[in-house]
Amino acid sequence: MIETFYAAAAIAIVATALAITRTNVVHGLLYLIVSLLAVAVMFFALGAPFVAALEVIVYAGAIMVLFVFVMMLLNLGPATVEQERRWEPARIWIGPTVLSALLLAELLYGLSSHAGQRVAASVVEPRAVGVALFTQYALGVEIASMLLLSALIGAYHLGRREMNSPG
Amino acid sequence: MMVDIPLASGLSVAAVLFSLGLIGVLSRRNLMFILMSLEVMLNAAGLAFVVAGARWGQADGQVMFLFILATAAGEVAVGLALLIQFYRRFGTVDADAASLLRG
């Protein structure tokens, strides 16, 4: 399983790096889907099959479909790729990359103090997750449902075409 | 046959993915890519929770991932609705177009 984990981690990192640097939105989305599927494989290797399935169904499935639909609604033509090139000259990337790399280096230095610890080689069954979710965390589930309801109403309100405003 | 994965390497992958998302949020101008980078960052946070949960063999990490999933779904729904409104108003997805509050 450890080889699976490292191979999936490499795929996830490369695919994410490609996804955030593409000029074409569709290419970026497809690389992002590859990255999410690789993270799902990592979850499986870590002994978390339930969230691996949810990652594929909800992240790579539902959320990415939402992105694809909005991208089709916006109807961004081939001119946008050229526009992206003008928006993103290489020097724009230098500052954020250096700052993020410094933060990452600090984080990795902090993590190196846990060098001896290893992830327990046991599978946490979906049953255990469900029991924890609906006993200990029942209040959290209620709050999450309220959050989703408010997101639904908010998205409906924001996405409406206003009659008396321009555009 | 399961072999133990070092805790530090699992968390390091989450840190690298989070940093990549941060670079995307900071340097892109296309709102679509900014939202995608936010998804990457939320997903990396979820990965860290699952790794930490697996370290102790407890379900709590996976439960926290479910809450992150719900948050991400709500965030992306509202974010994309805002993106559509933005496009209707300005005719572009350039984040720099919304500069009315600039002093």
Short mmCIF file of C-alpha atoms in Angstrom, two decimals:
data_model
loop_
_atom_site.label_atom_id
_atom_site.label_comp_id
_atom_site.label_asym_id
_atom_site.label_seq_id
_atom_site.Cartn_x
_atom_site.Cartn_y
_atom_site.Cartn_z
CA MET A 1 0.00 0.00 0.00
CA ILE A 2 2.90 2.36 0.67
CA GLU A 3 3.94 2.36 -3.01
CA THR A 4 0.33 3.09 -3.98
CA PHE A 5 0.30 5.99 -1.55
CA TYR A 6 3.49 7.58 -2.86
CA ALA A 7 2.57 7.06 -6.53
CA ALA A 8 -0.86 8.66 -5.94
CA ALA A 9 0.79 11.52 -4.01
CA ALA A 10 3.16 12.23 -6.91
CA ILE A 11 0.26 12.19 -9.39
CA ALA A 12 -1.80 14.51 -7.16
CA ILE A 13 1.02 17.06 -6.80
CA VAL A 14 1.93 17.09 -10.52
CA ALA A 15 -1.72 17.26 -11.64
CA THR A 16 -2.46 20.12 -9.20
CA ALA A 17 0.61 22.06 -10.36
CA LEU A 18 -0.54 21.64 -13.96
CA ALA A 19 -4.16 22.53 -13.08
CA ILE A 20 -3.32 25.92 -11.56
CA THR A 21 -0.96 26.95 -14.38
CA ARG A 22 -3.11 26.15 -17.47
CA THR A 23 -4.36 28.97 -19.69
CA ASN A 24 -7.38 26.96 -20.89
CA VAL A 25 -10.07 26.52 -18.20
CA VAL A 26 -11.14 23.09 -19.52
CA HIS A 27 -7.59 21.73 -19.32
CA GLY A 28 -7.26 23.08 -15.78
CA LEU A 29 -10.53 21.40 -14.75
CA LEU A 30 -9.49 18.05 -16.23
CA TYR A 31 -6.14 18.14 -14.40
CA LEU A 32 -7.99 19.06 -11.21
CA ILE A 33 -10.23 16.00 -11.62
CA VAL A 34 -7.09 13.82 -12.02
CA SER A 35 -5.68 15.39 -8.85
CA LEU A 36 -8.90 14.69 -6.88
CA LEU A 37 -8.99 11.08 -8.07
CA ALA A 38 -5.35 10.66 -6.98
CA VAL A 39 -6.26 12.04 -3.53
CA ALA A 40 -9.09 9.48 -3.41
CA VAL A 41 -6.52 6.71 -4.02
CA MET A 42 -4.42 8.16 -1.18
CA PHE A 43 -7.45 7.98 1.14
CA PHE A 44 -7.93 4.35 0.17
CA ALA A 45 -4.26 3.59 0.87
CA LEU A 46 -4.60 5.30 4.27
CA GLY A 47 -7.40 2.92 5.22
CA ALA A 48 -10.32 5.32 4.74
CA PRO A 49 -12.48 3.70 2.02
CA PHE A 50 -15.63 5.68 2.90
CA VAL A 51 -14.12 9.12 2.30
CA ALA A 52 -12.30 7.77 -0.77
CA ALA A 53 -15.70 6.95 -2.30
CA LEU A 54 -17.11 10.32 -1.22
CA GLU A 55 -14.13 12.13 -2.73
CA VAL A 56 -14.88 10.52 -6.09
CA ILE A 57 -18.66 11.01 -5.90
CA VAL A 58 -18.89 14.50 -4.39
CA TYR A 59 -15.62 16.25 -5.29
CA ALA A 60 -14.67 14.71 -8.63
CA GLY A 61 -18.32 14.13 -9.51
CA ALA A 62 -20.75 16.76 -8.27
CA ILE A 63 -18.51 19.78 -7.62
CA MET A 64 -16.56 19.39 -10.85
CA VAL A 65 -19.80 18.99 -12.83
CA LEU A 66 -20.89 22.33 -11.33
CA PHE A 67 -17.64 23.91 -12.57
CA VAL A 68 -18.09 22.44 -16.05
CA PHE A 69 -21.69 23.70 -16.25
CA VAL A 70 -20.75 27.23 -15.22
CA MET A 71 -17.88 27.18 -17.69
CA MET A 72 -20.33 26.24 -20.45
CA LEU A 73 -22.78 28.98 -19.31
CA LEU A 74 -20.04 31.59 -19.54
CA ASN A 75 -19.23 30.39 -23.07
CA LEU A 76 -15.60 31.51 -22.97
CA GLY A 77 -14.30 31.25 -26.51
CA PRO A 78 -10.78 30.58 -27.81
CA ALA A 79 -10.00 34.29 -27.43
CA THR A 80 -9.82 33.81 -23.65
CA VAL A 81 -6.72 31.60 -23.92
CA GLU A 82 -4.87 34.46 -25.60
CA GLN A 83 -6.28 36.84 -22.98
CA GLU A 84 -5.00 34.55 -20.20
CA ARG A 85 -1.50 34.72 -21.67
CA ARG A 86 -1.62 38.50 -21.48
CA TRP A 87 -2.97 38.43 -17.90
CA GLU A 88 -0.39 35.99 -16.62
CA PRO A 89 3.18 36.91 -17.57
CA ALA A 90 5.79 34.69 -15.90
CA ARG A 91 6.96 37.39 -13.49
CA ILE A 92 3.53 37.49 -11.78
CA TRP A 93 4.20 33.98 -10.44
CA ILE A 94 7.52 34.82 -8.75
CA GLY A 95 6.24 36.64 -5.63
CA PRO A 96 3.44 34.23 -4.60
CA THR A 97 5.63 31.20 -5.37
CA VAL A 98 8.54 32.42 -3.24
CA LEU A 99 6.27 33.33 -0.30
CA SER A 100 4.35 30.03 -0.47
CA ALA A 101 7.61 28.08 -0.77
CA LEU A 102 8.92 29.76 2.39
CA LEU A 103 5.72 28.92 4.27
CA LEU A 104 5.89 25.35 2.96
CA ALA A 105 9.52 25.01 4.06
CA GLU A 106 8.57 26.14 7.59
CA LEU A 107 5.67 23.71 7.64
CA LEU A 108 7.82 20.79 6.47
CA TYR A 109 10.46 21.70 9.08
CA GLY A 110 7.74 21.63 11.74
CA LEU A 111 6.47 18.26 10.50
CA SER A 112 9.97 16.73 10.59
CA SER A 113 9.69 16.51 14.40
CA HIS A 114 7.08 13.75 13.93
CA ALA A 115 9.54 11.61 11.95
CA GLY A 116 9.12 8.51 14.12
CA GLN A 117 5.32 8.30 13.98
CA ARG A 118 3.52 6.10 11.48
CA VAL A 119 -0.09 5.87 10.36
CA ALA A 120 -1.81 2.86 11.95
CA ALA A 121 -2.18 0.08 9.38
CA SER A 122 -5.87 -0.48 9.99
CA VAL A 123 -8.97 0.25 7.96
CA VAL A 124 -11.58 2.50 9.61
CA GLU A 125 -14.85 0.97 8.42
CA PRO A 126 -17.70 3.13 7.05
CA ARG A 127 -19.79 1.75 9.93
CA ALA A 128 -17.50 3.36 12.52
CA VAL A 129 -17.65 6.67 10.64
CA GLY A 130 -21.44 6.54 10.51
CA VAL A 131 -21.74 5.75 14.22
CA ALA A 132 -19.43 8.65 15.14
CA LEU A 133 -21.26 10.98 12.74
CA PHE A 134 -24.73 10.36 14.16
CA THR A 135 -23.88 10.11 17.87
CA GLN A 136 -20.95 12.35 18.87
CA TYR A 137 -21.21 14.71 15.91
CA ALA A 138 -25.01 14.82 15.47
CA LEU A 139 -25.04 18.57 16.21
CA GLY A 140 -22.39 19.12 13.52
CA VAL A 141 -24.55 17.26 11.00
CA GLU A 142 -27.49 19.56 11.83
CA ILE A 143 -25.29 22.64 11.41
CA ALA A 144 -23.94 21.30 8.10
CA SER A 145 -27.51 20.81 6.86
CA MET A 146 -28.36 24.42 7.80
CA LEU A 147 -25.19 25.56 5.99
CA LEU A 148 -26.15 23.67 2.83
CA LEU A 149 -29.70 25.07 2.97
CA SER A 150 -28.41 28.63 3.28
CA ALA A 151 -25.91 28.00 0.46
CA LEU A 152 -28.79 26.72 -1.70
CA ILE A 153 -30.91 29.82 -1.05
CA GLY A 154 -27.90 32.11 -1.47
CA ALA A 155 -26.87 30.52 -4.76
CA TYR A 156 -30.46 30.72 -6.04
CA HIS A 157 -30.72 34.38 -5.10
CA LEU A 158 -27.34 35.33 -6.55
CA GLY A 159 -27.78 33.34 -9.74
CA ARG A 160 -31.16 34.94 -10.57
CA ARG A 161 -31.28 37.25 -13.56
CA GLU A 162 -32.41 40.65 -12.27
CA MET A 163 -35.13 42.24 -14.39
CA ASN A 164 -34.50 45.95 -13.86
CA SER A 165 -30.70 46.00 -13.77
CA PRO A 166 -28.47 46.26 -16.84
CA GLY A 167 -26.93 43.05 -18.18
CA MET B 1 -0.99 -6.45 3.13
CA MET B 2 -0.89 -3.04 4.80
CA VAL B 3 2.44 -1.33 5.52
CA ASP B 4 2.54 1.69 7.82
CA ILE B 5 2.83 5.00 6.02
CA PRO B 6 4.95 7.62 7.87
CA LEU B 7 2.74 10.33 9.39
CA ALA B 8 5.11 13.12 8.26
CA SER B 9 4.95 12.12 4.59
CA GLY B 10 1.15 12.10 4.59
CA LEU B 11 0.98 15.53 6.20
CA SER B 12 3.74 16.79 3.88
CA VAL B 13 1.68 15.89 0.82
CA ALA B 14 -1.23 17.85 2.31
CA ALA B 15 1.11 20.82 2.93
CA VAL B 16 2.44 20.75 -0.64
CA LEU B 17 -1.09 20.60 -2.11
CA PHE B 18 -2.18 23.48 0.16
CA SER B 19 0.81 25.59 -0.96
CA LEU B 20 0.02 24.92 -4.62
CA GLY B 21 -3.56 26.08 -4.02
CA LEU B 22 -2.27 29.18 -2.23
CA ILE B 23 0.00 30.03 -5.19
CA GLY B 24 -3.01 29.66 -7.50
CA VAL B 25 -5.24 31.94 -5.38
CA LEU B 26 -2.53 34.60 -5.12
CA SER B 27 -1.34 34.71 -8.71
CA ARG B 28 -4.32 33.97 -10.98
CA ARG B 29 -6.61 36.72 -12.26
CA ASN B 30 -9.26 34.45 -13.76
CA LEU B 31 -11.97 33.96 -11.10
CA MET B 32 -12.60 30.40 -12.32
CA PHE B 33 -9.01 29.44 -11.50
CA ILE B 34 -9.19 31.23 -8.14
CA LEU B 35 -12.24 29.09 -7.20
CA MET B 36 -10.46 25.93 -8.41
CA SER B 37 -7.42 26.79 -6.28
CA LEU B 38 -9.72 27.28 -3.26
CA GLU B 39 -11.06 23.78 -3.88
CA VAL B 40 -7.49 22.45 -3.90
CA MET B 41 -6.78 24.17 -0.56
CA LEU B 42 -9.95 22.81 1.10
CA ASN B 43 -9.16 19.35 -0.23
CA ALA B 44 -5.62 19.54 1.17
CA ALA B 45 -7.04 20.48 4.59
CA GLY B 46 -9.35 17.46 4.37
CA LEU B 47 -6.41 15.23 3.48
CA ALA B 48 -4.55 16.43 6.58
CA PHE B 49 -7.60 15.53 8.72
CA VAL B 50 -7.88 12.05 7.23
CA VAL B 51 -4.13 11.39 7.69
CA ALA B 52 -4.33 12.52 11.31
CA GLY B 53 -7.44 10.40 11.87
CA ALA B 54 -5.72 7.37 10.37
CA ARG B 55 -2.71 7.93 12.65
CA TRP B 56 -4.86 7.06 15.68
CA GLY B 57 -7.14 4.61 13.85
CA GLN B 58 -10.17 6.73 14.77
CA ALA B 59 -13.18 7.79 12.69
CA ASP B 60 -13.03 11.45 13.80
CA GLY B 61 -10.70 12.51 10.99
CA GLN B 62 -13.10 11.13 8.39
CA VAL B 63 -16.05 12.87 10.11
CA MET B 64 -14.19 16.20 9.89
CA PHE B 65 -13.55 15.49 6.19
CA LEU B 66 -17.32 15.13 5.70
CA PHE B 67 -17.86 18.57 7.26
CA ILE B 68 -15.16 20.04 5.01
CA LEU B 69 -16.92 18.41 2.05
CA ALA B 70 -20.22 20.09 3.01
CA THR B 71 -18.45 23.44 3.44
CA ALA B 72 -16.71 23.08 0.08
CA ALA B 73 -19.99 22.26 -1.66
CA GLY B 74 -21.67 25.35 -0.15
CA GLU B 75 -18.67 27.53 -0.94
CA VAL B 76 -18.49 26.44 -4.56
CA ALA B 77 -22.25 26.88 -5.11
CA VAL B 78 -22.23 30.46 -3.79
CA GLY B 79 -18.88 31.22 -5.45
CA LEU B 80 -20.02 30.08 -8.87
CA ALA B 81 -23.33 31.99 -8.52
CA LEU B 82 -21.26 35.10 -7.73
CA LEU B 83 -19.05 34.33 -10.73
CA ILE B 84 -22.11 34.23 -13.02
CA GLN B 85 -23.34 37.57 -11.62
CA PHE B 86 -19.85 39.00 -12.05
CA TYR B 87 -19.77 37.91 -15.69
CA ARG B 88 -23.22 39.42 -16.33
CA ARG B 89 -22.19 42.73 -14.81
CA PHE B 90 -18.67 43.15 -16.21
CA GLY B 91 -18.63 40.83 -19.25
CA THR B 92 -15.37 39.26 -18.09
CA VAL B 93 -14.04 36.86 -15.43
CA ASP B 94 -11.05 39.09 -14.62
CA ALA B 95 -10.91 39.68 -10.85
CA ASP B 96 -9.30 43.09 -11.47
CA ALA B 97 -12.45 44.33 -13.24
CA ALA B 98 -14.21 44.80 -9.88
CA SER B 99 -12.28 47.90 -8.85
CA LEU B 100 -15.12 50.30 -7.96
CA LEU B 101 -13.96 50.47 -4.34
CA ARG B 102 -10.44 51.48 -5.32
CA GLY B 103 -9.53 54.78 -3.64
#
